[in-house]
PDB file of C-alpha atoms in Angstrom:
ATOM      1  CA  GLU A   1      -2.309  12.749  18.053  1.00 93.00           C
ATOM      2  CA  LEU A   2       0.520  14.570  19.751  1.00 92.00           C
ATOM      3  CA  TYR A   3       2.601  12.088  19.303  1.00 93.00           C
ATOM      4  CA  ARG A   4       1.312  11.803  15.775  1.00 91.00           C
ATOM      5  CA  THR A   5       1.832  15.015  15.387  1.00 87.00           C
ATOM      6  CA  GLN A   6       5.773  15.274  16.466  1.00 85.00           C
ATOM      7  CA  GLY A   7       6.469  11.861  14.135  1.00 85.00           C
ATOM      8  CA  ARG A   8       6.313   9.293  17.082  1.00 89.00           C
ATOM      9  CA  TYR A   9       4.021   7.299  15.593  1.00 92.00           C
ATOM     10  CA  GLY A  10       5.169   3.760  17.081  1.00 92.00           C
ATOM     11  CA  GLU A  11       4.195   5.552  20.521  1.00 94.00           C
ATOM     12  CA  ALA A  12       1.188   6.945  18.997  1.00 96.00           C
ATOM     13  CA  GLU A  13      -0.116   3.749  17.475  1.00 96.00           C
ATOM     14  CA  PRO A  14      -1.167   1.910  21.141  1.00 97.00           C
ATOM     15  CA  LEU A  15      -2.849   4.832  22.623  1.00 97.00           C
ATOM     16  CA  SER A  16      -5.222   4.825  19.569  1.00 97.00           C
ATOM     17  CA  GLN A  17      -5.681   1.444  19.541  1.00 97.00           C
ATOM     18  CA  ARG A  18      -6.797   1.363  23.186  1.00 97.00           C
ATOM     19  CA  ALA A  19      -8.674   4.962  22.493  1.00 97.00           C
ATOM     20  CA  LEU A  20     -10.622   2.617  19.179  1.00 97.00           C
ATOM     21  CA  SER A  21     -11.576  -0.053  21.853  1.00 97.00           C
ATOM     22  CA  ILE A  22     -12.883   2.159  24.523  1.00 98.00           C
ATOM     23  CA  ARG A  23     -15.066   3.921  21.694  1.00 97.00           C
ATOM     24  CA  GLU A  24     -16.383   0.616  19.767  1.00 97.00           C
ATOM     25  CA  ARG A  25     -17.108  -0.722  23.378  1.00 97.00           C
ATOM     26  CA  THR A  26     -18.839   2.040  24.713  1.00 97.00           C
ATOM     27  CA  LEU A  27     -20.254   4.010  21.888  1.00 97.00           C
ATOM     28  CA  GLY A  28     -20.821   1.450  19.276  1.00 97.00           C
ATOM     29  CA  PRO A  29     -19.014   0.980  16.008  1.00 96.00           C
ATOM     30  CA  LYS A  30     -21.165   3.362  14.055  1.00 95.00           C
ATOM     31  CA  HIS A  31     -20.854   6.109  16.127  1.00 96.00           C
ATOM     32  CA  PRO A  32     -19.468   9.129  15.113  1.00 95.00           C
ATOM     33  CA  GLN A  33     -17.158   9.275  17.677  1.00 95.00           C
ATOM     34  CA  THR A  34     -15.829   6.187  17.206  1.00 97.00           C
ATOM     35  CA  ALA A  35     -14.916   7.188  13.613  1.00 97.00           C
ATOM     36  CA  THR A  36     -12.730   9.708  14.568  1.00 96.00           C
ATOM     37  CA  VAL A  37     -10.856   7.272  15.854  1.00 97.00           C
ATOM     38  CA  LEU A  38     -10.983   5.118  13.544  1.00 97.00           C
ATOM     39  CA  ASN A  39      -9.407   8.406  11.214  1.00 97.00           C
ATOM     40  CA  ASN A  40      -7.122   9.189  13.703  1.00 96.00           C
ATOM     41  CA  LEU A  41      -5.377   5.044  14.220  1.00 97.00           C
ATOM     42  CA  ALA A  42      -5.665   5.585  10.354  1.00 97.00           C
ATOM     43  CA  LEU A  43      -3.218   8.751  10.006  1.00 96.00           C
ATOM     44  CA  VAL A  44      -0.511   7.022  12.453  1.00 96.00           C
ATOM     45  CA  TYR A  45      -0.822   3.565  10.084  1.00 96.00           C
ATOM     46  CA  ASN A  46      -0.284   6.033   7.223  1.00 93.00           C
ATOM     47  CA  GLY A  47       2.824   7.488   8.813  1.00 90.00           C
ATOM     48  CA  LEU A  48       4.132   4.198   9.129  1.00 91.00           C
ATOM     49  CA  LEU A  49       3.562   3.746   5.599  1.00 91.00           C
ATOM     50  CA  ARG A  50       1.413   0.353   6.618  1.00 95.00           C
ATOM     51  CA  TYR A  51      -1.641   2.113   3.919  1.00 95.00           C
ATOM     52  CA  ARG A  52      -3.169  -1.669   3.436  1.00 95.00           C
ATOM     53  CA  GLU A  53      -4.737  -1.083   7.442  1.00 97.00           C
ATOM     54  CA  ALA A  54      -5.055   2.651   7.389  1.00 97.00           C
ATOM     55  CA  GLU A  55      -7.623   2.080   4.263  1.00 97.00           C
ATOM     56  CA  PRO A  56      -9.789  -0.046   6.074  1.00 97.00           C
ATOM     57  CA  LEU A  57      -9.883   2.651   8.886  1.00 98.00           C
ATOM     58  CA  LEU A  58     -10.898   5.514   6.651  1.00 97.00           C
ATOM     59  CA  LEU A  59     -12.918   3.597   4.949  1.00 97.00           C
ATOM     60  CA  ARG A  60     -15.210   3.102   7.750  1.00 97.00           C
ATOM     61  CA  ALA A  61     -15.031   6.130   9.522  1.00 97.00           C
ATOM     62  CA  LEU A  62     -16.158   7.630   5.556  1.00 97.00           C
ATOM     63  CA  GLU A  63     -19.270   5.727   5.818  1.00 97.00           C
ATOM     64  CA  ILE A  64     -20.135   5.964   9.446  1.00 97.00           C
ATOM     65  CA  TRP A  65     -20.010   9.988   8.663  1.00 96.00           C
ATOM     66  CA  GLU A  66     -21.763  10.388   5.166  1.00 96.00           C
ATOM     67  CA  LYS A  67     -25.193   8.357   6.782  1.00 96.00           C
ATOM     68  CA  LYS A  68     -24.468  11.155   9.955  1.00 94.00           C
ATOM     69  CA  HIS A  69     -23.653  14.345   7.714  1.00 94.00           C
ATOM     70  CA  GLY A  70     -24.534  13.024   4.440  1.00 95.00           C
ATOM     71  CA  PRO A  71     -21.918  13.183   1.466  1.00 95.00           C
ATOM     72  CA  GLN A  72     -20.908  17.087   1.696  1.00 95.00           C
ATOM     73  CA  HIS A  73     -20.196  17.441   5.408  1.00 96.00           C
ATOM     74  CA  PRO A  74     -16.954  18.909   5.931  1.00 95.00           C
ATOM     75  CA  GLN A  75     -15.981  16.146   8.367  1.00 94.00           C
ATOM     76  CA  VAL A  76     -17.027  13.635   5.175  1.00 96.00           C
ATOM     77  CA  ALA A  77     -13.837  15.344   3.408  1.00 97.00           C
ATOM     78  CA  THR A  78     -11.532  15.525   6.009  1.00 95.00           C
ATOM     79  CA  CYS A  79     -11.561  11.573   5.824  1.00 96.00           C
ATOM     80  CA  LEU A  80     -11.963  11.826   0.919  1.00 97.00           C
ATOM     81  CA  ASN A  81      -8.532  13.955   2.141  1.00 96.00           C
ATOM     82  CA  ASN A  82      -6.977  11.427   4.171  1.00 96.00           C
ATOM     83  CA  LEU A  83      -7.612   8.552   1.923  1.00 97.00           C
ATOM     84  CA  GLY A  84      -6.938  10.313  -1.243  1.00 96.00           C
ATOM     85  CA  GLU A  85      -3.270  10.819   1.013  1.00 94.00           C
ATOM     86  CA  VAL A  86      -2.972   6.521   1.530  1.00 96.00           C
ATOM     87  CA  TYR A  87      -4.334   5.614  -2.122  1.00 96.00           C
ATOM     88  CA  ARG A  88      -1.309   7.762  -3.553  1.00 94.00           C
ATOM     89  CA  GLY A  89       1.162   6.184  -1.277  1.00 93.00           C
ATOM     90  CA  GLN A  90       0.200   2.670  -2.886  1.00 94.00           C
ATOM     91  CA  GLY A  91       0.552   4.069  -6.219  1.00 94.00           C
ATOM     92  CA  LYS A  92      -3.493   4.212  -6.461  1.00 95.00           C
ATOM     93  CA  TYR A  93      -3.223   8.112  -7.858  1.00 95.00           C
ATOM     94  CA  VAL A  94      -6.731   7.515  -9.971  1.00 94.00           C
ATOM     95  CA  GLN A  95      -8.498   6.566  -7.152  1.00 95.00           C
ATOM     96  CA  ALA A  96      -6.034   9.490  -4.676  1.00 95.00           C
ATOM     97  CA  GLU A  97      -7.023  12.112  -7.468  1.00 95.00           C
ATOM     98  CA  GLN A  98     -10.778  11.602  -6.987  1.00 96.00           C
ATOM     99  CA  TYR A  99     -10.807  11.605  -3.449  1.00 96.00           C
ATOM    100  CA  SER A 100      -8.694  15.050  -3.523  1.00 96.00           C
ATOM    101  CA  ARG A 101     -10.941  16.631  -5.945  1.00 96.00           C
ATOM    102  CA  ARG A 102     -13.955  15.735  -4.325  1.00 97.00           C
ATOM    103  CA  ALA A 103     -12.513  16.604  -0.812  1.00 97.00           C
ATOM    104  CA  LEU A 104     -11.262  20.019  -2.177  1.00 97.00           C
ATOM    105  CA  ALA A 105     -15.159  20.592  -3.971  1.00 97.00           C
ATOM    106  CA  ILE A 106     -16.527  20.111  -0.287  1.00 97.00           C
ATOM    107  CA  TRP A 107     -14.073  22.349   1.408  1.00 97.00           C
ATOM    108  CA  GLU A 108     -14.196  24.904  -0.646  1.00 97.00           C
ATOM    109  CA  LYS A 109     -18.246  24.900  -1.086  1.00 97.00           C
ATOM    110  CA  ALA A 110     -18.273  24.957   2.304  1.00 96.00           C
ATOM    111  CA  TYR A 111     -15.538  27.019   4.035  1.00 96.00           C
ATOM    112  CA  GLY A 112     -14.848  29.767   0.381  1.00 96.00           C
ATOM    113  CA  PRO A 113     -11.570  29.269  -1.583  1.00 96.00           C
ATOM    114  CA  ASN A 114      -9.244  30.296   1.021  1.00 95.00           C
ATOM    115  CA  HIS A 115      -9.470  28.143   4.178  1.00 96.00           C
ATOM    116  CA  PRO A 116      -6.639  26.139   5.407  1.00 95.00           C
ATOM    117  CA  ASN A 117      -8.326  22.591   4.583  1.00 96.00           C
ATOM    118  CA  VAL A 118      -9.062  24.242   0.776  1.00 97.00           C
ATOM    119  CA  ALA A 119      -4.852  24.780   0.513  1.00 96.00           C
ATOM    120  CA  LEU A 120      -4.061  21.263   2.120  1.00 94.00           C
ATOM    121  CA  ALA A 121      -6.615  19.499  -0.386  1.00 95.00           C
ATOM    122  CA  LEU A 122      -4.396  21.538  -2.962  1.00 96.00           C
ATOM    123  CA  ASN A 123      -1.280  20.359  -1.536  1.00 94.00           C
ATOM    124  CA  ASN A 124      -2.296  16.737  -1.771  1.00 93.00           C
ATOM    125  CA  LEU A 125      -3.728  16.961  -5.467  1.00 95.00           C
ATOM    126  CA  GLY A 126      -0.759  18.363  -5.869  1.00 95.00           C
ATOM    127  CA  LEU A 127       1.330  15.452  -4.565  1.00 93.00           C
ATOM    128  CA  THR A 128      -0.239  12.890  -6.859  1.00 94.00           C
ATOM    129  CA  PHE A 129       0.760  14.558  -9.738  1.00 94.00           C
ATOM    130  CA  VAL A 130       4.486  14.675  -8.417  1.00 92.00           C
ATOM    131  CA  GLN A 131       4.319  11.066  -8.323  1.00 90.00           C
ATOM    132  CA  GLN A 132       3.103  11.003 -11.360  1.00 90.00           C
ATOM    133  CA  GLU A 133       6.171  13.615 -12.520  1.00 90.00           C
ATOM    134  CA  ASN A 134       3.867  15.802 -13.792  1.00 92.00           C
ATOM    135  CA  TRP A 135       5.158  18.669 -12.916  1.00 93.00           C
ATOM    136  CA  ASN A 136       3.165  21.606 -14.955  1.00 92.00           C
ATOM    137  CA  GLN A 137      -0.156  20.340 -13.383  1.00 94.00           C
ATOM    138  CA  ALA A 138       1.888  19.997  -9.937  1.00 95.00           C
ATOM    139  CA  GLU A 139       2.749  23.717 -10.544  1.00 96.00           C
ATOM    140  CA  PRO A 140      -0.623  26.062  -9.762  1.00 96.00           C
ATOM    141  CA  LEU A 141      -2.080  23.667  -6.935  1.00 97.00           C
ATOM    142  CA  TYR A 142       0.718  24.547  -4.679  1.00 97.00           C
ATOM    143  CA  GLN A 143       1.029  28.432  -5.731  1.00 97.00           C
ATOM    144  CA  ARG A 144      -2.020  28.842  -4.950  1.00 97.00           C
ATOM    145  CA  SER A 145      -2.142  26.848  -1.642  1.00 97.00           C
ATOM    146  CA  LEU A 146       0.884  28.234  -0.445  1.00 97.00           C
ATOM    147  CA  ALA A 147      -0.586  31.896  -1.107  1.00 97.00           C
ATOM    148  CA  ILE A 148      -3.396  30.254   0.894  1.00 97.00           C
ATOM    149  CA  ALA A 149      -1.387  29.021   3.845  1.00 96.00           C
ATOM    150  CA  GLU A 150       0.393  32.290   4.362  1.00 96.00           C
ATOM    151  CA  LYS A 151      -2.642  34.164   4.743  1.00 95.00           C
ATOM    152  CA  ALA A 152      -4.575  32.129   6.535  1.00 95.00           C
ATOM    153  CA  LEU A 153      -2.004  30.100   8.914  1.00 95.00           C
ATOM    154  CA  GLY A 154       0.991  32.925   8.851  1.00 96.00           C
ATOM    155  CA  PRO A 155       4.361  32.688   7.225  1.00 95.00           C
ATOM    156  CA  ALA A 156       5.826  30.470   9.675  1.00 95.00           C
ATOM    157  CA  HIS A 157       2.979  27.574   9.783  1.00 95.00           C
ATOM    158  CA  PRO A 158       4.290  23.777   8.899  1.00 93.00           C
ATOM    159  CA  GLN A 159       1.663  23.694   6.327  1.00 94.00           C
ATOM    160  CA  VAL A 160       3.632  26.268   4.203  1.00 96.00           C
ATOM    161  CA  ALA A 161       6.805  24.593   4.690  1.00 96.00           C
ATOM    162  CA  SER A 162       5.294  21.531   3.689  1.00 94.00           C
ATOM    163  CA  THR A 163       3.717  23.369   0.390  1.00 95.00           C
ATOM    164  CA  LEU A 164       7.457  25.127   0.109  1.00 97.00           C
ATOM    165  CA  ASN A 165       9.101  22.333   0.050  1.00 96.00           C
ATOM    166  CA  ASN A 166       6.501  20.750  -2.393  1.00 95.00           C
ATOM    167  CA  LEU A 167       6.108  23.464  -5.003  1.00 95.00           C
ATOM    168  CA  ALA A 168      10.908  22.952  -4.633  1.00 96.00           C
ATOM    169  CA  LEU A 169      10.633  20.043  -6.020  1.00 94.00           C
ATOM    170  CA  VAL A 170       8.625  21.071  -9.122  1.00 95.00           C
ATOM    171  CA  TYR A 171      11.532  23.654  -9.366  1.00 96.00           C
ATOM    172  CA  ASP A 172      14.306  21.035  -9.032  1.00 95.00           C
ATOM    173  CA  HIS A 173      12.760  18.990 -11.783  1.00 93.00           C
ATOM    174  CA  GLU A 174      12.300  21.865 -14.229  1.00 93.00           C
ATOM    175  CA  ASN A 175      16.272  23.223 -13.381  1.00 94.00           C
ATOM    176  CA  ARG A 176      14.714  26.551 -11.976  1.00 96.00           C
ATOM    177  CA  ASP A 177      17.528  26.363  -9.070  1.00 96.00           C
ATOM    178  CA  ALA A 178      17.517  29.407  -7.514  1.00 96.00           C
ATOM    179  CA  GLU A 179      14.069  29.751  -6.869  1.00 96.00           C
ATOM    180  CA  ALA A 180      13.761  25.942  -5.622  1.00 97.00           C
ATOM    181  CA  GLU A 181      16.858  26.869  -3.206  1.00 97.00           C
ATOM    182  CA  ARG A 182      15.172  29.094  -1.666  1.00 97.00           C
ATOM    183  CA  MET A 183      12.203  27.487  -0.951  1.00 97.00           C
ATOM    184  CA  TYR A 184      13.880  24.600   0.724  1.00 97.00           C
ATOM    185  CA  ALA A 185      15.513  27.221   3.015  1.00 97.00           C
ATOM    186  CA  ARG A 186      12.594  28.821   3.719  1.00 97.00           C
ATOM    187  CA  ALA A 187      11.092  25.214   4.096  1.00 97.00           C
ATOM    188  CA  LEU A 188      13.509  23.627   6.398  1.00 97.00           C
ATOM    189  CA  ALA A 189      13.164  26.909   8.851  1.00 97.00           C
ATOM    190  CA  ILE A 190      10.367  26.822   9.591  1.00 97.00           C
ATOM    191  CA  SER A 191      10.147  23.049  10.003  1.00 95.00           C
ATOM    192  CA  GLN A 192      12.914  22.891  12.694  1.00 95.00           C
ATOM    193  CA  ARG A 193      11.814  26.180  13.779  1.00 95.00           C
ATOM    194  CA  ALA A 194       7.610  24.433  14.542  1.00 93.00           C
ATOM    195  CA  LEU A 195       8.573  20.737  14.868  1.00 92.00           C
ATOM    196  CA  GLY A 196      12.143  20.727  16.025  1.00 92.00           C
ATOM    197  CA  SER A 197      15.105  19.383  14.422  1.00 92.00           C
ATOM    198  CA  ASN A 198      14.536  15.427  14.966  1.00 91.00           C
ATOM    199  CA  HIS A 199      10.951  15.883  13.079  1.00 92.00           C
ATOM    200  CA  PRO A 200      10.904  13.507  10.165  1.00 90.00           C
ATOM    201  CA  ASP A 201       9.234  16.334   7.923  1.00 91.00           C
ATOM    202  CA  VAL A 202      12.847  18.391   8.529  1.00 94.00           C
ATOM    203  CA  GLY A 203      14.405  14.817   7.702  1.00 94.00           C
ATOM    204  CA  ALA A 204      12.376  14.625   4.227  1.00 93.00           C
ATOM    205  CA  ILE A 205      13.469  18.837   3.089  1.00 96.00           C
ATOM    206  CA  LEU A 206      17.057  18.339   3.920  1.00 97.00           C
ATOM    207  CA  GLN A 207      16.633  15.075   1.859  1.00 95.00           C
ATOM    208  CA  ASN A 208      15.529  17.191  -1.015  1.00 96.00           C
ATOM    209  CA  TYR A 209      17.772  19.919  -0.463  1.00 97.00           C
ATOM    210  CA  ALA A 210      20.724  17.812  -0.110  1.00 97.00           C
ATOM    211  CA  GLN A 211      19.624  16.473  -3.814  1.00 95.00           C
ATOM    212  CA  LEU A 212      19.311  19.932  -5.328  1.00 96.00           C
ATOM    213  CA  LEU A 213      22.948  20.867  -3.380  1.00 97.00           C
ATOM    214  CA  ARG A 214      24.690  17.880  -5.014  1.00 95.00           C
ATOM    215  CA  LYS A 215      23.093  19.012  -8.561  1.00 95.00           C
ATOM    216  CA  LEU A 216      24.818  21.942  -8.233  1.00 95.00           C
ATOM    217  CA  GLU A 217      28.095  20.234  -7.354  1.00 95.00           C
ATOM    218  CA  ARG A 218      28.092  21.870  -3.647  1.00 95.00           C
ATOM    219  CA  VAL A 219      28.962  18.734  -2.447  1.00 96.00           C
ATOM    220  CA  THR A 220      30.017  19.692   1.097  1.00 96.00           C
ATOM    221  CA  GLU A 221      26.548  21.030   2.066  1.00 96.00           C
ATOM    222  CA  ALA A 222      25.290  18.053   0.556  1.00 96.00           C
ATOM    223  CA  SER A 223      26.744  16.025   2.583  1.00 96.00           C
ATOM    224  CA  ALA A 224      26.273  17.346   6.178  1.00 96.00           C
ATOM    225  CA  MET A 225      22.536  17.829   5.019  1.00 96.00           C
ATOM    226  CA  GLU A 226      22.001  14.048   4.064  1.00 95.00           C
ATOM    227  CA  ALA A 227      23.779  13.340   7.654  1.00 95.00           C
ATOM    228  CA  LYS A 228      21.187  14.955   8.994  1.00 95.00           C
ATOM    229  CA  ALA A 229      18.323  13.169   7.328  1.00 94.00           C
ATOM    230  CA  ASP A 230      20.093  10.309   8.104  1.00 93.00           C
ATOM    231  CA  ILE A 231      20.660  10.878  11.638  1.00 93.00           C
ATOM    232  CA  ILE A 232      16.546  11.341  11.884  1.00 91.00           C
ATOM    233  CA  ARG A 233      16.103   9.028   9.843  1.00 87.00           C
ATOM    234  CA  ARG A 234      17.485   6.515  11.931  1.00 87.00           C
ATOM    235  CA  SER A 235      15.804   8.405  15.138  1.00 83.00           C
ATOM    236  CA  HIS A 236      12.366   7.411  13.383  1.00 75.00           C
ATOM    237  CA  PRO A 237      13.085   3.594  12.496  1.00 67.00           C
ATOM    238  CA  GLU A 238       9.769   2.539  12.000  1.00 61.00           C
ATOM    239  CA  THR A 239       9.196   5.173   8.758  1.00 59.00           C
ATOM    240  CA  ALA A 240      10.534   6.031   5.748  1.00 50.00           C
ATOM    241  CA  LEU A 241      10.891   9.797   5.488  1.00 45.00           C
ATOM    242  CA  PRO A 242       8.420  11.501   3.846  1.00 46.00           C
ATOM    243  CA  ARG A 243       9.250  13.351   0.270  1.00 44.00           C
TER     244      ARG A 243
END
């Protein structure tokens, strides 16, 4: 999990596979702790863009947790949220929206409307709309997600940076360039400080920020950011930079 959060998916994969093998052998294939490792390994595959390998692991974990806790448990929502990410990565937007909305409803009921998990589900639901270029539906989701995350986690948390980046994408496509730039700049500063300058999330923000600067004909600044993003991309050859 440490390697995964650092974007070091190639190192995370064999450790998660070993953990799964041990859990299945000692606790059995239907144990809740086995489901936890299934979920974590699926997140590694998601980071590697190996969605077809991630999907069956998450479906197994979902079945285990629903049987153990019932369909309205927050742990079930975690798996639903991750399935939404996997389906979105495959371009299966109907399924992605369905699972993200289910996760959102469970977390809102369990934790209330201002919990970080609610912000996460809102952010992921917004991504489903962004990838369909449905900016009007994405924007209020991101705004609500940002307000919750800033209050619950503080203004310097990586989840805040992720939502800032995503909201900036919306403003960029709506030609609200000054607002987009402010958000990209904040997202970049937070991510570099929290995750380090070589993290894939930093590369994604640099890439998006550079696209805006090119539109504004600030070519020198854009080129410098693209060069930094390329260095990050080459240092993580096993995965593409997230959007």
